[in-house]
XYZ file of C-alpha atoms in Angstrom:
480
model
C -0.074 -0.046 0.335
C 1.679 3.338 -0.314
C 1.386 6.546 0.580
C 3.424 9.653 0.423
C 4.030 9.998 3.743
C 4.045 7.177 7.056
C 0.544 6.436 8.615
C 2.064 5.561 11.715
C 3.901 9.537 11.792
C 3.351 11.263 14.632
C 2.132 14.219 12.757
C -0.477 15.763 10.861
C 0.973 15.977 7.259
C -0.441 13.466 4.930
C -4.439 14.454 5.807
C -7.095 13.091 6.265
C -5.614 10.428 3.897
C -3.910 9.738 6.250
C -6.054 8.629 9.208
C -7.734 6.664 6.211
C -4.680 4.557 5.509
C -3.709 3.697 9.419
C -7.516 3.052 9.502
C -7.901 0.752 7.094
C -4.805 -0.933 7.941
C -5.287 -1.573 11.665
C -8.191 -3.454 10.087
C -6.045 -5.289 7.374
C -4.048 -6.787 9.366
C -6.871 -9.002 11.280
C -7.238 -10.954 8.261
C -5.340 -13.859 8.578
C -3.270 -14.594 4.797
C -3.083 -11.368 4.154
C 0.358 -9.569 4.106
C 0.483 -6.263 4.473
C 3.846 -3.558 3.354
C 3.477 -0.296 3.608
C 6.074 2.299 1.464
C 5.997 5.631 1.310
C 8.025 8.201 -0.867
C 8.767 12.217 -0.857
C 8.132 13.936 2.356
C 10.814 15.711 4.515
C 11.873 12.704 6.950
C 13.002 10.614 3.725
C 15.465 13.208 2.544
C 18.910 12.649 3.512
C 21.803 15.005 2.748
C 24.552 12.959 3.714
C 23.997 9.898 1.133
C 21.895 12.533 -1.503
C 21.372 8.810 -3.369
C 17.948 7.618 -4.423
C 17.373 4.332 -2.448
C 14.840 2.410 -0.430
C 15.427 1.968 3.358
C 13.243 -0.484 5.836
C 11.193 2.180 8.283
C 10.678 0.941 12.049
C 7.000 -0.539 12.478
C 4.635 0.288 15.922
C 2.794 -3.085 14.994
C 4.600 -6.314 13.835
C 2.081 -7.251 11.482
C 3.275 -5.097 8.493
C 6.581 -3.892 6.814
C 7.485 -0.325 6.073
C 9.805 1.412 4.063
C 10.714 4.566 2.293
C 11.981 5.330 -0.670
C 15.100 7.642 0.151
C 15.549 11.384 -1.844
C 12.841 10.382 -3.811
C 12.911 13.012 -7.105
C 9.266 13.698 -6.433
C 8.550 15.676 -3.548
C 5.128 15.503 -1.441
C 2.901 16.995 -1.246
C 2.266 18.023 -4.438
C 1.996 21.723 -3.069
C 5.525 21.439 -2.095
C 6.786 21.672 -5.740
C 4.227 22.905 -8.274
C 5.649 21.330 -11.753
C 7.506 19.022 -10.916
C 9.476 18.054 -13.963
C 9.927 14.328 -12.581
C 5.619 13.766 -11.914
C 5.275 11.937 -14.803
C 8.365 9.880 -15.708
C 12.081 9.004 -13.446
C 14.151 6.220 -14.427
C 16.364 5.819 -11.197
C 12.973 6.078 -9.560
C 10.823 3.950 -12.048
C 13.653 1.031 -11.728
C 14.142 1.138 -7.621
C 10.511 1.033 -7.286
C 10.537 -2.002 -10.170
C 13.139 -3.953 -8.284
C 11.591 -3.371 -4.749
C 8.337 -4.340 -6.569
C 9.622 -7.931 -7.765
C 12.002 -8.232 -4.753
C 8.959 -8.678 -2.463
C 6.524 -10.120 -5.165
C 3.891 -8.531 -4.289
C 0.212 -9.362 -5.531
C -2.036 -6.769 -5.336
C -0.547 -2.653 -5.322
C -2.906 -0.495 -3.600
C -1.906 3.304 -4.670
C -3.597 6.041 -2.313
C -2.571 7.948 -5.140
C 0.549 8.959 -6.785
C 2.375 12.209 -4.195
C 5.599 11.767 -3.948
C 6.534 8.939 -7.552
C 6.389 9.325 -11.469
C 3.043 8.387 -12.067
C 4.961 5.942 -15.007
C 5.523 3.244 -11.714
C 2.287 2.503 -13.073
C 3.775 0.732 -16.139
C 4.792 -1.966 -13.873
C 1.934 -4.159 -15.284
C 4.228 -4.584 -18.251
C 6.483 -5.994 -16.527
C 4.683 -7.521 -14.410
C 1.254 -8.198 -15.959
C -0.154 -10.423 -13.411
C 0.328 -7.937 -11.060
C -3.005 -5.796 -9.457
C -3.159 -1.934 -9.006
C -5.991 -0.494 -7.086
C -6.297 3.306 -6.687
C -8.455 5.389 -4.042
C -9.767 8.936 -5.853
C -9.335 10.685 -2.601
C -8.857 13.777 -4.663
C -7.469 14.964 -8.253
C -3.623 15.010 -8.152
C -4.098 12.379 -11.042
C -6.482 15.109 -13.408
C -5.408 18.399 -12.066
C -1.223 19.224 -10.819
C -2.613 21.707 -8.214
C -4.652 18.746 -6.273
C -7.850 21.076 -6.162
C -9.518 22.074 -9.350
C -8.664 25.655 -8.154
C -7.044 28.742 -11.040
C -3.915 30.027 -9.143
C -5.656 28.642 -5.411
C -8.719 30.502 -5.924
C -11.098 29.797 -8.645
C -12.484 27.176 -9.843
C -11.655 25.120 -12.360
C -13.183 23.507 -15.240
C -11.472 23.556 -18.379
C -7.618 23.028 -17.752
C -7.502 24.405 -21.570
C -5.308 20.638 -22.638
C -3.078 21.916 -19.575
C -2.018 25.501 -20.983
C -3.870 27.218 -18.216
C -2.008 25.336 -15.876
C 0.807 27.107 -17.077
C 0.205 29.811 -15.401
C -1.880 28.707 -12.274
C 0.884 28.430 -10.049
C 4.345 29.210 -9.338
C 6.652 26.766 -10.498
C 8.624 25.756 -7.245
C 12.516 27.084 -7.374
C 14.511 23.900 -7.257
C 17.204 25.017 -4.893
C 14.552 26.472 -2.844
C 12.688 23.564 -2.216
C 15.619 20.852 -1.920
C 16.950 24.340 1.248
C 13.158 23.346 2.811
C 14.239 19.453 2.662
C 17.035 20.348 3.594
C 16.163 22.044 6.714
C 13.611 19.354 7.213
C 15.994 16.860 7.141
C 18.333 17.993 10.006
C 15.185 19.180 12.020
C 13.711 15.533 11.985
C 17.201 13.846 13.131
C 16.796 15.793 15.818
C 13.250 15.564 16.592
C 12.537 11.687 16.375
C 15.519 11.053 17.296
C 14.646 12.469 21.410
C 11.269 11.752 20.204
C 9.695 15.196 20.570
C 6.433 16.041 18.899
C 7.080 17.843 15.303
C 3.929 19.909 15.786
C 4.457 20.516 19.372
C 6.363 23.551 20.696
C 9.606 22.487 20.886
C 9.425 20.404 17.887
C 7.939 23.781 15.670
C 10.607 25.741 17.406
C 13.034 23.082 16.038
C 11.832 22.987 12.884
C 12.109 27.359 12.509
C 15.827 27.338 13.855
C 16.503 24.584 10.651
C 14.702 26.339 8.073
C 16.136 29.712 9.047
C 19.473 28.539 8.739
C 19.405 26.266 5.382
C 16.541 28.370 3.167
C 18.768 29.993 0.420
C 21.497 27.171 1.115
C 21.731 24.035 -1.105
C 24.377 21.588 -1.337
C 22.752 19.600 -4.602
C 23.027 20.312 -7.743
C 19.299 20.685 -9.799
C 19.100 18.802 -12.762
C 17.885 19.593 -15.971
C 14.095 19.183 -16.473
C 13.339 17.614 -19.574
C 12.105 19.393 -22.498
C 8.814 18.965 -22.401
C 7.321 21.053 -19.931
C 5.239 18.456 -17.754
C 1.973 20.601 -16.767
C 1.365 20.173 -20.709
C 1.437 16.299 -20.808
C -0.470 16.174 -17.301
C -3.497 14.093 -19.352
C -0.696 10.847 -20.098
C -1.237 10.389 -15.870
C -5.354 9.553 -17.444
C -3.960 7.523 -20.389
C -1.541 5.206 -18.074
C -4.206 4.888 -15.570
C -6.697 3.522 -18.285
C -3.910 1.577 -19.286
C -2.423 -0.001 -16.246
C -5.101 0.318 -13.417
C -7.492 -2.788 -12.115
C -10.291 -0.119 -10.289
C -10.243 2.953 -9.538
C -11.752 3.637 -6.611
C -13.917 7.250 -5.887
C -14.919 7.933 -2.347
C -17.922 9.527 -3.501
C -20.668 9.804 -6.510
C -18.847 13.446 -7.712
C -15.384 12.367 -7.731
C -16.464 9.618 -9.557
C -18.235 11.991 -11.965
C -15.315 14.149 -11.916
C -12.900 10.912 -13.199
C -15.349 10.400 -15.762
C -15.448 13.854 -17.438
C -11.684 13.649 -17.158
C -11.311 10.476 -19.178
C -11.269 8.120 -16.549
C -12.757 5.104 -18.537
C -15.778 4.084 -16.782
C -15.908 0.720 -16.199
C -12.586 0.805 -14.222
C -14.454 3.279 -11.753
C -15.829 1.719 -8.593
C -17.417 3.711 -5.808
C -16.178 2.737 -2.040
C -16.980 5.393 -0.091
C -14.683 5.880 3.616
C -15.092 3.383 6.243
C -15.561 5.598 9.207
C -15.590 4.498 13.353
C -18.271 5.806 14.416
C -20.160 4.332 11.647
C -22.260 2.282 14.263
C -23.632 5.244 16.256
C -25.698 5.935 13.087
C -27.090 2.670 13.219
C -27.712 2.225 16.625
C -28.628 6.300 17.500
C -32.256 6.868 15.696
C -32.123 10.476 14.588
C -34.347 13.390 15.951
C -37.326 14.187 14.412
C -39.160 17.538 13.954
C -38.311 21.072 13.038
C -34.331 21.453 12.897
C -35.082 24.645 14.558
C -35.323 24.064 18.352
C -37.579 24.735 20.495
C -36.414 28.080 21.848
C -36.112 29.244 18.393
C -32.578 29.289 17.596
C -29.852 27.134 16.039
C -26.704 26.434 16.722
C -24.465 26.018 13.735
C -20.635 23.684 13.943
C -17.866 24.468 11.660
C -14.633 21.919 12.052
C -11.450 22.435 10.048
C -9.635 24.541 8.912
C -9.766 28.632 8.146
C -8.860 28.898 4.563
C -10.210 30.054 1.470
C -11.035 26.592 -0.047
C -12.578 25.446 2.523
C -14.732 28.511 2.823
C -14.334 30.160 5.637
C -13.998 33.476 4.632
C -17.152 32.991 2.460
C -18.971 32.136 6.010
C -17.308 35.074 7.779
C -19.408 37.353 4.719
C -21.968 35.444 4.409
C -22.918 36.116 8.327
C -21.423 39.765 8.136
C -23.934 40.048 5.389
C -27.056 38.452 7.784
C -29.518 40.539 9.009
C -29.290 40.285 12.419
C -33.440 39.574 12.810
C -31.868 35.725 11.679
C -27.927 35.898 12.915
C -29.582 36.930 16.086
C -30.917 33.023 16.781
C -27.533 31.365 16.057
C -25.085 30.540 18.164
C -21.927 29.989 16.003
C -19.099 26.777 16.629
C -16.241 27.281 15.007
C -13.400 25.048 15.794
C -10.496 25.679 13.880
C -6.962 26.356 14.594
C -6.452 30.328 13.789
C -3.798 31.496 11.580
C -0.520 33.893 12.503
C -2.772 36.395 11.411
C -4.434 37.966 14.207
C -6.704 39.840 11.681
C -8.434 37.048 10.936
C -9.417 35.857 14.425
C -10.131 39.409 15.480
C -13.162 39.165 12.032
C -14.349 36.092 13.343
C -14.379 37.319 17.219
C -16.339 41.067 15.607
C -19.164 38.583 14.086
C -19.999 38.342 18.628
C -22.581 41.661 18.566
C -24.787 40.000 16.139
C -25.167 36.298 17.301
C -26.527 35.014 20.234
C -23.359 33.511 20.887
C -19.859 32.244 19.208
C -17.599 29.509 20.897
C -14.133 29.022 18.820
C -11.746 26.214 19.693
C -8.646 26.873 18.156
C -7.843 23.235 16.831
C -9.736 20.288 18.273
C -9.154 16.431 18.597
C -11.446 13.515 18.166
C -11.709 12.737 22.089
C -13.567 16.363 21.610
C -15.952 16.615 19.005
C -19.021 15.201 21.214
C -18.532 18.170 23.247
C -18.132 20.868 20.798
C -20.978 19.083 18.866
C -23.478 18.774 21.660
C -26.972 17.905 20.708
C -29.189 19.701 18.094
C -26.343 20.919 16.008
C -26.190 21.863 12.272
C -22.761 21.742 10.632
C -21.940 23.850 8.206
C -19.341 22.586 4.928
C -18.936 25.847 2.930
C -16.322 24.524 0.604
C -15.388 26.414 -2.306
C -14.308 23.506 -4.164
C -14.296 19.916 -4.873
C -13.922 18.382 -1.206
C -14.431 14.821 -2.267
C -15.670 13.248 0.998
C -14.765 15.203 3.724
C -14.356 13.283 6.830
C -15.482 15.897 8.889
C -18.837 16.014 7.114
C -18.646 12.137 8.026
C -18.427 12.614 11.767
C -21.462 14.895 11.934
C -23.402 12.807 9.851
C -22.688 9.599 12.111
C -23.827 11.644 14.784
C -27.293 12.646 13.276
C -25.864 16.205 13.121
C -27.722 17.626 9.813
C -25.161 19.323 7.099
C -25.630 22.579 5.586
C -23.507 22.272 2.340
C -22.634 23.835 -0.719
C -22.877 22.127 -4.047
C -19.727 21.497 -4.232
C -18.118 18.022 -3.323
C -19.226 15.115 -1.380
C -21.028 16.250 1.573
C -24.117 16.884 -0.030
C -24.176 13.313 -1.089
C -24.657 11.783 2.927
C -28.080 13.346 3.069
C -29.494 13.797 -0.488
C -31.493 16.461 0.972
C -31.895 19.668 -1.805
C -32.875 21.590 1.084
C -29.716 21.633 2.817
C -27.863 22.711 -0.144
C -26.839 26.096 -1.588
C -24.521 27.659 -4.843
C -20.887 27.693 -3.354
C -20.056 30.944 -2.972
C -23.862 31.753 -2.950
C -24.449 34.465 -0.001
C -27.719 34.539 -0.735
C -28.561 31.185 -1.061
C -27.136 30.299 1.865
C -28.558 32.961 3.695
C -31.937 31.912 2.407
C -31.612 28.341 3.759
C -30.585 29.916 7.028
C -33.675 31.256 7.284
C -35.996 28.237 6.359
C -34.610 26.999 8.897
C -35.340 28.970 11.357
C -39.044 29.535 9.722
C -39.032 25.531 10.572
C -39.985 24.541 7.057
C -36.798 21.840 7.151
C -37.108 19.140 9.613
C -35.314 15.929 10.335
C -37.900 13.661 8.986
C -37.311 15.058 5.317
C -33.440 15.399 6.178
C -32.804 11.797 7.359
C -35.255 9.574 4.784
C -32.736 9.439 2.143
C -29.576 9.605 4.235
C -26.533 7.681 3.188
C -26.240 4.556 6.177
C -22.020 5.691 6.801
C -19.931 1.890 6.679
C -17.935 0.605 9.249
C -14.443 0.030 8.835
C -14.395 -3.579 8.579
C -17.811 -3.608 5.758
C -14.958 -1.465 4.125
C -11.976 -3.089 4.532
C -14.352 -6.609 3.061
C -14.746 -4.478 -0.381
C -11.510 -4.351 -0.627
C -10.679 -7.650 -0.058
C -12.824 -8.916 -2.695
C -11.378 -5.792 -5.232
C -8.037 -7.408 -4.329
C -8.528 -10.825 -4.687
C -11.047 -10.282 -8.097
C -8.854 -12.225 -10.961
C -10.596 -10.211 -13.736
C -10.370 -6.902 -15.146
C -13.075 -5.497 -17.557
C -12.265 -4.573 -20.566
C -14.077 -1.928 -23.374
């Protein structure tokens, strides 16, 4: 199984995909005769500036049931935002051969990619050398379709047409190779200390160590940048889709929306097999009946909860705009709970707190941990997902859904699929539609019965893994 960062690494690097991989591995190791190996590549802790050779090394594993390996000094850095336009994102001969040798040596029957960040896409051609091997590709995001990953042009505007890659050339700055290497070098030295002493990389001391080495090494490098290939990789990104259509046995989108987007961008329909995430909290959904009656509380108020990040594409600033514009006859009945780590810029938090006078109440949690969720969400809340990008299947949406907390979502991404309730979906970025949805809820026009009648019953992790194993063991690949 491949993911660019180690799922057991004590850091938030790798986001929801890392959490997903860690969760399913804990279940898959219980299955008899299933031998698991995990490979990672491209993360900062896998760069060695004493020995810059590309190689694979065994990594420590916190469990005996699986082996872990990492590609050291990968030519493709991860995550993708670290090196937009990396000339080796599609092909790098040394990387490809090292990957092939690793697969041959370990005699794998199945390779399950969570994505391709950290590897050249041509590793998929292992199928030409080993036709018997089965390749599965979980589609959590859009890296295989969009080098920027999110289909957001310049990180802001939704992009529905790359104009055959021409638009990609002006999307984001192509990361300077020397600057990126300096950053990797700083991280490598920092993690030599962090890992050996046992500091938390995201704790106060771990953060200070990383900042110190970044100050020392940024702008300095000891490795000569290679000459980029003549064809710009951004103009040839569609080649990744061709590789997937030719070599991948099953592409597993995590939501119907991801499936639609993959199909629109050329992934063959016979390869696409919807497989929603397995959720640890799924049993709660089945054990606890949904509430009844209007979504509004008996005292005429609403409690909205926003979980996640204070970023543009997650819709946080849209949310601020909407509440600033909302008439006080509505906003005065709303309790707003925001559980998101505040950025260093004090302006953002000040802007949030400036809403307090026009709201019934405002509570801010500066980040949260899973064991705080029940306290933060409370009872009778409504979740807010204001995404301005095609967020595949936000784990925060599932966490609230499993607790029978209704979601007011934009029409982008997979979150709105959880209920299928049109009354709780507004046009992305449309403040008037958002406010109108809030008005209808406050007027008692949206009920729990309407919201939950067509809702999706979430899969447990065990059920999800059972389906995965069926794909692992199936012998046929559909053909067009």
